[in-house]
Coordinates of C-alpha atoms in Angstrom, one line a residue:
M1 CA -33.3 15.3 -35.3
T2 CA -35.9 16.7 -37.6
T3 CA -39.6 16.3 -36.8
W4 CA -41.4 15.9 -40.1
R5 CA -45.2 16.6 -40.1
V6 CA -47.6 17.1 -43.0
A7 CA -48.5 20.3 -44.7
V8 CA -51.3 20.3 -47.2
E9 CA -51.8 22.6 -50.1
T10 CA -55.1 24.5 -50.2
Q11 CA -56.7 26.8 -52.6
D12 CA -58.4 28.8 -49.8
P13 CA -56.2 31.1 -47.7
D14 CA -58.3 30.4 -44.6
P15 CA -59.6 26.8 -44.7
A16 CA -60.5 26.8 -40.9
G17 CA -63.6 24.7 -40.2
R18 CA -63.9 23.4 -43.8
P19 CA -63.0 19.9 -44.8
I20 CA -59.9 19.5 -47.0
P21 CA -60.6 17.9 -50.3
R22 CA -59.1 14.4 -50.7
A23 CA -57.3 15.4 -53.9
V24 CA -54.9 17.5 -51.8
I25 CA -51.1 17.0 -52.0
G26 CA -49.4 16.3 -48.6
H27 CA -45.9 17.8 -48.1
A28 CA -43.2 17.2 -45.5
F29 CA -42.9 20.1 -43.1
D30 CA -40.1 20.4 -40.5
I31 CA -42.1 21.5 -37.4
D32 CA -38.9 22.4 -35.5
S33 CA -37.5 24.8 -38.1
G34 CA -40.9 26.0 -39.4
E35 CA -40.0 25.2 -43.0
P36 CA -41.3 22.8 -45.6
A37 CA -38.9 20.2 -47.2
H38 CA -38.9 22.3 -50.4
P39 CA -40.8 25.5 -51.5
I40 CA -44.5 24.7 -51.8
T41 CA -45.5 26.1 -55.2
Q42 CA -49.2 26.7 -54.4
G43 CA -48.2 29.3 -51.9
T44 CA -51.0 28.4 -49.4
Y45 CA -50.8 25.5 -47.1
R46 CA -51.9 24.3 -43.7
V47 CA -49.6 22.4 -41.3
D48 CA -51.1 19.4 -39.5
A49 CA -48.7 19.2 -36.5
D50 CA -50.4 16.1 -35.2
H51 CA -50.0 14.1 -38.4
D52 CA -46.5 12.5 -38.7
W53 CA -45.1 12.4 -42.3
S54 CA -44.2 8.7 -41.8
Q55 CA -47.8 7.7 -41.0
T56 CA -50.3 6.6 -43.6
F57 CA -52.0 9.6 -45.3
L58 CA -55.8 9.9 -45.1
G59 CA -56.3 9.4 -48.8
W60 CA -54.2 12.4 -49.7
E61 CA -51.5 12.2 -52.4
R62 CA -48.0 12.3 -51.0
C63 CA -45.7 14.9 -52.7
E64 CA -43.2 13.1 -54.9
Q65 CA -40.6 15.7 -54.4
C66 CA -40.8 15.5 -50.6
T67 CA -40.7 11.7 -50.8
N68 CA -37.6 11.7 -53.0
K69 CA -35.9 14.2 -50.7
I70 CA -36.6 12.7 -47.2
G71 CA -38.3 9.3 -47.9
R72 CA -41.5 8.1 -46.3
R73 CA -39.9 7.5 -42.9
P74 CA -38.3 10.3 -40.8

């Protein structure tokens, strides 16, 4: 069974310690295989292993391509 978590795009290659802007796109990320649901075009992203893809996002926009591919629920 796939464990989908959230990966968020970032413009900064090292966003540690800085808040993530709320205009960020959230992508589905398979924590078990270490791969996103599809290639993330921005190239830089941060995986939030504690945030389940099926849960409500914190004001982030959910990726339409991920939603179409796997849905909102795992």
